mmCIF file of C-alpha atoms and ligand atoms in Angstrom:
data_model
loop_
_atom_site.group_PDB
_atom_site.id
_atom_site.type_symbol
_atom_site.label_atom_id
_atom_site.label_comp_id
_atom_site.label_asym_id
_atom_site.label_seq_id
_atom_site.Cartn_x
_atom_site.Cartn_y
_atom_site.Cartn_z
ATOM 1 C CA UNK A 1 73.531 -41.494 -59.382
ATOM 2 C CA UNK A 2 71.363 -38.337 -58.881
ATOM 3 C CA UNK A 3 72.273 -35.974 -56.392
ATOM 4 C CA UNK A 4 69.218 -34.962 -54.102
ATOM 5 C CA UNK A 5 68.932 -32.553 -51.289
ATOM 6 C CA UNK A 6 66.426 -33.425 -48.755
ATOM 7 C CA UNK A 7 64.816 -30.037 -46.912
ATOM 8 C CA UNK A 8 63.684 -30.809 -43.320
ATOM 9 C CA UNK A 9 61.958 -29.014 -40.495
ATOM 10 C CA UNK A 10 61.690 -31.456 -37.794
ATOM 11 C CA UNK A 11 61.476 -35.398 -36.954
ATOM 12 C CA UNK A 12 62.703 -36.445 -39.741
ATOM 13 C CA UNK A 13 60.819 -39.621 -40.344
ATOM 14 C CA UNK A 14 60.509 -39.436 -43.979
ATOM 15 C CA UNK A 15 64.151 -38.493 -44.272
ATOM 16 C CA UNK A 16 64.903 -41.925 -42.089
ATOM 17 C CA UNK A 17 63.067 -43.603 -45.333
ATOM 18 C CA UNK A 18 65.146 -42.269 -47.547
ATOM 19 C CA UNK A 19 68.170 -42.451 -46.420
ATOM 20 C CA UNK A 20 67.578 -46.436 -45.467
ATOM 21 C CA UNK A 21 66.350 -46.640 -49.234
ATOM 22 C CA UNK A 22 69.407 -45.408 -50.617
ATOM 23 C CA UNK A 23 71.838 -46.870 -48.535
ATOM 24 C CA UNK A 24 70.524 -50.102 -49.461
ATOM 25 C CA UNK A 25 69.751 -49.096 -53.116
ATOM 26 C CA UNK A 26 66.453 -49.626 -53.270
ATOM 27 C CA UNK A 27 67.039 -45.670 -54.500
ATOM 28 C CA UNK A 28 69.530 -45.439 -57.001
ATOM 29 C CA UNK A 29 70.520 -42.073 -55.733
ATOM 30 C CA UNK A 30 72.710 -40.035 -53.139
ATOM 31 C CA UNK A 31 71.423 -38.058 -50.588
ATOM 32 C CA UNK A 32 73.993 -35.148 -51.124
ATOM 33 C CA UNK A 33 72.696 -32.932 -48.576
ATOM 34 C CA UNK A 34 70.433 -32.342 -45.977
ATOM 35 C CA UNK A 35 68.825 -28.407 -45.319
ATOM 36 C CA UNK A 36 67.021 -27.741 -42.115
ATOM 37 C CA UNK A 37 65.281 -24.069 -41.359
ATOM 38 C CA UNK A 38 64.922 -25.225 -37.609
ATOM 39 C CA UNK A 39 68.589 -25.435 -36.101
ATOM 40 C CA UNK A 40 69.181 -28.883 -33.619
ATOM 41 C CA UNK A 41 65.757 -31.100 -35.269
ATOM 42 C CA UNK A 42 66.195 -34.772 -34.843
ATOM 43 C CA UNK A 43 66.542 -34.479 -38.544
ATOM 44 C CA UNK A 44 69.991 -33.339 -38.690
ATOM 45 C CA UNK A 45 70.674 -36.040 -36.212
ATOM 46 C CA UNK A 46 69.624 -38.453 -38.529
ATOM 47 C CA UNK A 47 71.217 -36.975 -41.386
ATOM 48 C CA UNK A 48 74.718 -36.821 -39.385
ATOM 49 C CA UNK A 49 74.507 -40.384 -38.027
ATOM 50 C CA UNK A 50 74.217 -41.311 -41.780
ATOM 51 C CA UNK A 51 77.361 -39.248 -42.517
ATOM 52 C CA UNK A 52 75.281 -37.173 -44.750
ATOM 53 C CA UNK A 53 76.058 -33.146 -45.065
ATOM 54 C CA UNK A 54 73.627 -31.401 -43.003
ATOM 55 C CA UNK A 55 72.929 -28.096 -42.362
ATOM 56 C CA UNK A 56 70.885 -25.405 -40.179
ATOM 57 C CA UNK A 57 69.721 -22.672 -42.214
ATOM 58 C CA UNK A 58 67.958 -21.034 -39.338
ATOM 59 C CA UNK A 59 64.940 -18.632 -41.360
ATOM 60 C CA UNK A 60 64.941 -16.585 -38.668
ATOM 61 C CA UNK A 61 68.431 -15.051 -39.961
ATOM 62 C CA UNK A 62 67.330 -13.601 -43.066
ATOM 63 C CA UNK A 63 65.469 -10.246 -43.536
ATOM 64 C CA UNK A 64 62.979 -12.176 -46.113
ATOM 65 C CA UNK A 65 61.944 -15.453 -47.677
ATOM 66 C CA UNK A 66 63.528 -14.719 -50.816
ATOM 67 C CA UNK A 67 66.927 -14.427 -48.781
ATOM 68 C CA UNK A 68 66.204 -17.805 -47.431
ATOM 69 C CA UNK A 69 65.672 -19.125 -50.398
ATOM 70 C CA UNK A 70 68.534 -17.588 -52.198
ATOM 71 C CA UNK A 71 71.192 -19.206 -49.307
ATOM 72 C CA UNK A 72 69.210 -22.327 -49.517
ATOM 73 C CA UNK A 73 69.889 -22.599 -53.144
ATOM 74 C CA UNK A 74 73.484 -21.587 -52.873
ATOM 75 C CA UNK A 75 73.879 -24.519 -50.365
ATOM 76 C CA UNK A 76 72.159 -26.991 -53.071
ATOM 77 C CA UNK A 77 74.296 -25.632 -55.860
ATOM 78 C CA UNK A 78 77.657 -26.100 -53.563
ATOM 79 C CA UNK A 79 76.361 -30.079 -53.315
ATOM 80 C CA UNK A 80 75.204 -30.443 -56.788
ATOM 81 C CA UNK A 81 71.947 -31.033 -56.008
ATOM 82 C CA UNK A 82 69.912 -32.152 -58.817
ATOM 83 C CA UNK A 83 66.231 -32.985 -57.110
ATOM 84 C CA UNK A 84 65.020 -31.534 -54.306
ATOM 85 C CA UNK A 85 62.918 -33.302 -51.842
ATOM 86 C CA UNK A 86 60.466 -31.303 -48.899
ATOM 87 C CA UNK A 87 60.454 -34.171 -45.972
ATOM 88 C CA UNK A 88 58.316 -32.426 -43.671
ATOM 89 C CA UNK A 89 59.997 -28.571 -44.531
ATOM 90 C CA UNK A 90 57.331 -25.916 -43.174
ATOM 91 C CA UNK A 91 58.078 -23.768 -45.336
ATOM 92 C CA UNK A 92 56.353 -21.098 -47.415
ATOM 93 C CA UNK A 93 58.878 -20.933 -50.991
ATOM 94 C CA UNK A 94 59.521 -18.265 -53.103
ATOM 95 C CA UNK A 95 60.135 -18.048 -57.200
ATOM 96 C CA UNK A 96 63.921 -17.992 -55.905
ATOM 97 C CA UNK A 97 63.774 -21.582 -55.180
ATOM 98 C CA UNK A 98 61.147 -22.588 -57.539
ATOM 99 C CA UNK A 99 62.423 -21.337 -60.825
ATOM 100 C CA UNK A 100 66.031 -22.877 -59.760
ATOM 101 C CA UNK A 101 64.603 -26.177 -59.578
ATOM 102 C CA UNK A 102 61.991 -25.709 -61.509
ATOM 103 C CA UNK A 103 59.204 -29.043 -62.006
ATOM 104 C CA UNK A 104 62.435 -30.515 -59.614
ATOM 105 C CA UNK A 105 61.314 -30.157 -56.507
ATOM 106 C CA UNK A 106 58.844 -32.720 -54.366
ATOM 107 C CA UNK A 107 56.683 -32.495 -50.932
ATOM 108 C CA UNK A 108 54.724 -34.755 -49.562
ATOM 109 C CA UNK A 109 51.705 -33.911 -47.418
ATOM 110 C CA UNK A 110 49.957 -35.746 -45.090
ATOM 111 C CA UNK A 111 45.804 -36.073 -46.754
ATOM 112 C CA UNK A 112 44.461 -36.854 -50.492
ATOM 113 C CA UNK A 113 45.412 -33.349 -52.124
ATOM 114 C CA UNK A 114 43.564 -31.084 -53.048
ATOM 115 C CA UNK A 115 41.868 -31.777 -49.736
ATOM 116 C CA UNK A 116 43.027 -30.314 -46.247
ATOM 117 C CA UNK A 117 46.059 -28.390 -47.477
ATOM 118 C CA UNK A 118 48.549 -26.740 -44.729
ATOM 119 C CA UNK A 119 49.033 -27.515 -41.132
ATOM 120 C CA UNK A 120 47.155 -30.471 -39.033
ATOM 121 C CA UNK A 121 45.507 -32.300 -42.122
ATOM 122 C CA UNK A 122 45.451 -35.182 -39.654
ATOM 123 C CA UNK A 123 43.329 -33.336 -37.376
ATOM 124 C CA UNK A 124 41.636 -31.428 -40.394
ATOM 125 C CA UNK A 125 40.248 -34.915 -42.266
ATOM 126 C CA UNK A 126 38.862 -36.214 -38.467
ATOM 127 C CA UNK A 127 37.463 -32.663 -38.344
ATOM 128 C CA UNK A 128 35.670 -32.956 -40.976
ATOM 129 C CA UNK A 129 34.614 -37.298 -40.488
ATOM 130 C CA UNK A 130 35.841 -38.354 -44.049
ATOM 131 C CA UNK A 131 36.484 -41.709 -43.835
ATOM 132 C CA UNK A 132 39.503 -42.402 -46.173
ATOM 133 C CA UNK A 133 42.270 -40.005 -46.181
ATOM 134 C CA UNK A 134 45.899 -40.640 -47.849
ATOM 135 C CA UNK A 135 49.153 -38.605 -48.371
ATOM 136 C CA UNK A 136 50.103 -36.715 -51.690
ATOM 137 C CA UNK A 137 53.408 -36.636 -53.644
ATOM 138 C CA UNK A 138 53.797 -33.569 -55.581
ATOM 139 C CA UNK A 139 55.797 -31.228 -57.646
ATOM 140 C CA UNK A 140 56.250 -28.138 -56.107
ATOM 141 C CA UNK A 141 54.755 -24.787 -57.278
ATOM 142 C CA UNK A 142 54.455 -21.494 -56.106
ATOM 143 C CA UNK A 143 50.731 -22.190 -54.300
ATOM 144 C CA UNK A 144 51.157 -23.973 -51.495
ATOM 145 C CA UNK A 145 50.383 -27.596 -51.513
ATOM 146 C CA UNK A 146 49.033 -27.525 -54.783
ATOM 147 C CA UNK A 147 51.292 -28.678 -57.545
ATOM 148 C CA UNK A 148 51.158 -31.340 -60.095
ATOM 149 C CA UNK A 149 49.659 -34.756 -57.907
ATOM 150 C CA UNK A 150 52.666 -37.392 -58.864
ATOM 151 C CA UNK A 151 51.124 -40.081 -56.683
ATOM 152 C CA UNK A 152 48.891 -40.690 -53.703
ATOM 153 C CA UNK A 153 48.402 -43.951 -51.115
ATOM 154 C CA UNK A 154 45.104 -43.345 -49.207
ATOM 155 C CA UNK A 155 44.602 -44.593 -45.476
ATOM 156 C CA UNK A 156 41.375 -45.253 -44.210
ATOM 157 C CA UNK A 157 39.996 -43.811 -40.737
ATOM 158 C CA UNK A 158 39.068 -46.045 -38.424
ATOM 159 C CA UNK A 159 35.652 -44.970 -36.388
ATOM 160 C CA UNK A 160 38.160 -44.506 -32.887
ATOM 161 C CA UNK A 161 41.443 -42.948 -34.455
ATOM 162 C CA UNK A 162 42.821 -40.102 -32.705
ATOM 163 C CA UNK A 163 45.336 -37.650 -34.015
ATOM 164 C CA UNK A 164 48.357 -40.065 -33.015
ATOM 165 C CA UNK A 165 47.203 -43.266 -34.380
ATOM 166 C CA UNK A 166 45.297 -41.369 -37.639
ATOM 167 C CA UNK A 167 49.064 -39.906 -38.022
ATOM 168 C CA UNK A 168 51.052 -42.995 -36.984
ATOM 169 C CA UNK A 169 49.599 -44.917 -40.208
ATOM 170 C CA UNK A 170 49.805 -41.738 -42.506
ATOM 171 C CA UNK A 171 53.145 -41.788 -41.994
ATOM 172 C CA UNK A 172 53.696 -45.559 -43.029
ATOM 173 C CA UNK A 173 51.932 -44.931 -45.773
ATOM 174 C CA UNK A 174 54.233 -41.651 -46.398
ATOM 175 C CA UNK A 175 57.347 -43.424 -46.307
ATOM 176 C CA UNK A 176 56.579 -46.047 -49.020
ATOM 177 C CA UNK A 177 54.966 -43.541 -51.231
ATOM 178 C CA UNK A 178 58.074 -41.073 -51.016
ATOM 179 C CA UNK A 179 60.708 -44.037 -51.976
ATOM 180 C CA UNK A 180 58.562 -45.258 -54.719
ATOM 181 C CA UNK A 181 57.977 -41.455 -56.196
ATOM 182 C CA UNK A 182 62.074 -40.948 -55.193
ATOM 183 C CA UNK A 183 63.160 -44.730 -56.539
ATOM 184 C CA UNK A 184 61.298 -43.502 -60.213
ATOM 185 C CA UNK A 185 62.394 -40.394 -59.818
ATOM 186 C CA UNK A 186 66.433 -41.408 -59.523
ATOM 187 C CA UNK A 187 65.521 -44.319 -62.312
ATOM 188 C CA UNK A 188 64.578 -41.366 -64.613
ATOM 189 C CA UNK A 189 60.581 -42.535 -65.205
ATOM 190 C CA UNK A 190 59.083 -39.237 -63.867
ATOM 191 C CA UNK A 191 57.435 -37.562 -67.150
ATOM 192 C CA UNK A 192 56.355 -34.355 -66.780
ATOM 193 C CA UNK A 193 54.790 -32.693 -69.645
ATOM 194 C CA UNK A 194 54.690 -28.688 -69.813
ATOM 195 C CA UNK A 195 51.563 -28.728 -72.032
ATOM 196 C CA UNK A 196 49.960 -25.548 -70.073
ATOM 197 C CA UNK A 197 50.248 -23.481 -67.417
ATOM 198 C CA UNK A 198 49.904 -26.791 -64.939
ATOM 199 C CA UNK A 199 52.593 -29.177 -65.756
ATOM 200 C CA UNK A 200 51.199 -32.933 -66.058
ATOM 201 C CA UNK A 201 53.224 -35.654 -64.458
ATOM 202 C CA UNK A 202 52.933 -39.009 -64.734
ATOM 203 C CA UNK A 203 55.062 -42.295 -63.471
ATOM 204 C CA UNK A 204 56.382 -44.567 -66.164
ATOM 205 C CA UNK A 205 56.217 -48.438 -65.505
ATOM 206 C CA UNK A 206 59.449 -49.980 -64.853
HETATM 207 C C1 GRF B 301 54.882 -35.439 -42.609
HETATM 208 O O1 GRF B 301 53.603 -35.820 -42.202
HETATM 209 C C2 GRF B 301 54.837 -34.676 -43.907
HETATM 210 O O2 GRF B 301 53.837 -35.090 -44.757
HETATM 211 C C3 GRF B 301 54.536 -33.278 -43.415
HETATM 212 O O3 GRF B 301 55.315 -33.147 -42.253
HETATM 213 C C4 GRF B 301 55.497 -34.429 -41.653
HETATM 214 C C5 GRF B 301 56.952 -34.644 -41.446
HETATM 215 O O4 GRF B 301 57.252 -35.795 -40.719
HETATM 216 N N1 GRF B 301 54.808 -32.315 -44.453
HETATM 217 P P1 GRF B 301 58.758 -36.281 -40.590
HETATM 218 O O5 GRF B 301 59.575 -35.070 -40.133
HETATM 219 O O6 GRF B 301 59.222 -36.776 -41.917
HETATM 220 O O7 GRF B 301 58.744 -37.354 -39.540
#
């Protein structure tokens, strides 16, 4: 079964997905530890009630990024991680991280990449009026919310969403998409084809 760490910064929603997915094996893979940056989130919670390894990595110890990233890989290393999985880590990563997981590392983010990348892209796409958004699956490169596009679920805006309700649907819509990227993922169907600079990625049928 593959061995994935999960990185966290917060609720831990997403993380909830995936570690209902696996335990009933809808994911054919073992969460083998859980990393969070913010010390006491509800994600470690969630990760401990599932009797899942978790652990604070608090940023604020470390003199750089790069030192955060190099403990955070040491911790994946001591579990065996093989894939990595961002579930809401807010984050900034360096090439310390990257190029030790390289093309093995996923986020997901909360609009139809390459639109409204960073913070609030709930409040960013009813900002701006566009009437569908979505959330993105994607490797993870070194520019920030812009990696290979593995999949993407959109989710329209209705004329009287606010923030909350825009958001409560996104994440629905985030939780399937992450176990179905995850699921292929752990069933080995994730191509990804170095043919330039950009790695392409594509989902094989099961
Ligand atoms: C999600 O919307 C995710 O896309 C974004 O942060 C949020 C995390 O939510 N990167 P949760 O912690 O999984 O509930």
């Amino acid at each position: 079964m593959t061995r994935l760490g999960v990185l966290v910064s917060g609720n831990g929603s997403n993380l909830q997905a995936l570690i209902d997915a696996t335990a009933t094996g809808v994911i054919p893979g073992q969460i083998a530890v859980v990393i969070s940056n913010v010390p006491g989130v509800r994600a470690l919670q969630r990760a401990e009630a599932a009797g899942i390894a978790a652990i604070a990595l608090s940023h604020k110890q470390y003199a750089s990024r790069r030192q955060f990233d190099a403990a955070v890989v040491e911790e994946l290393r001591r579990y065996d991680v093989e894939w990595v999985v961002f579930a809401g880590f807010m984050r900034l990563v360096t090439p310390v991280l990257i190029d030790a997981f390289e093309n093995r590392i996923i986020n997901i983010h909360p609009s139809l990449l390459p639109a409204f990348p960073g913070v609030d892209a709930g409040r960013q796409a009813l900002e701006y009026g566009v009437k569908v958004t979505g959330c993105t699956v994607h490797l993870v490169t070194q520019d920030m919310d812009s990696g290979p596009i593995i999949a993407q679920t959109p989710v329209v805006v209705e004329d009287d969403d606010t923030v909350d309700s825009l958001m409560q649907r996104m994440h629905a819509a985030e939780h399937e998409t992450l176990v179905r990227v995850v699921q292929g993922v752990c069933e080995g169907r994730l191509a990804v084809e170095r043919a330039n600079a950009r790695p392409k990625v594509s989902m094989r049928k099961r």
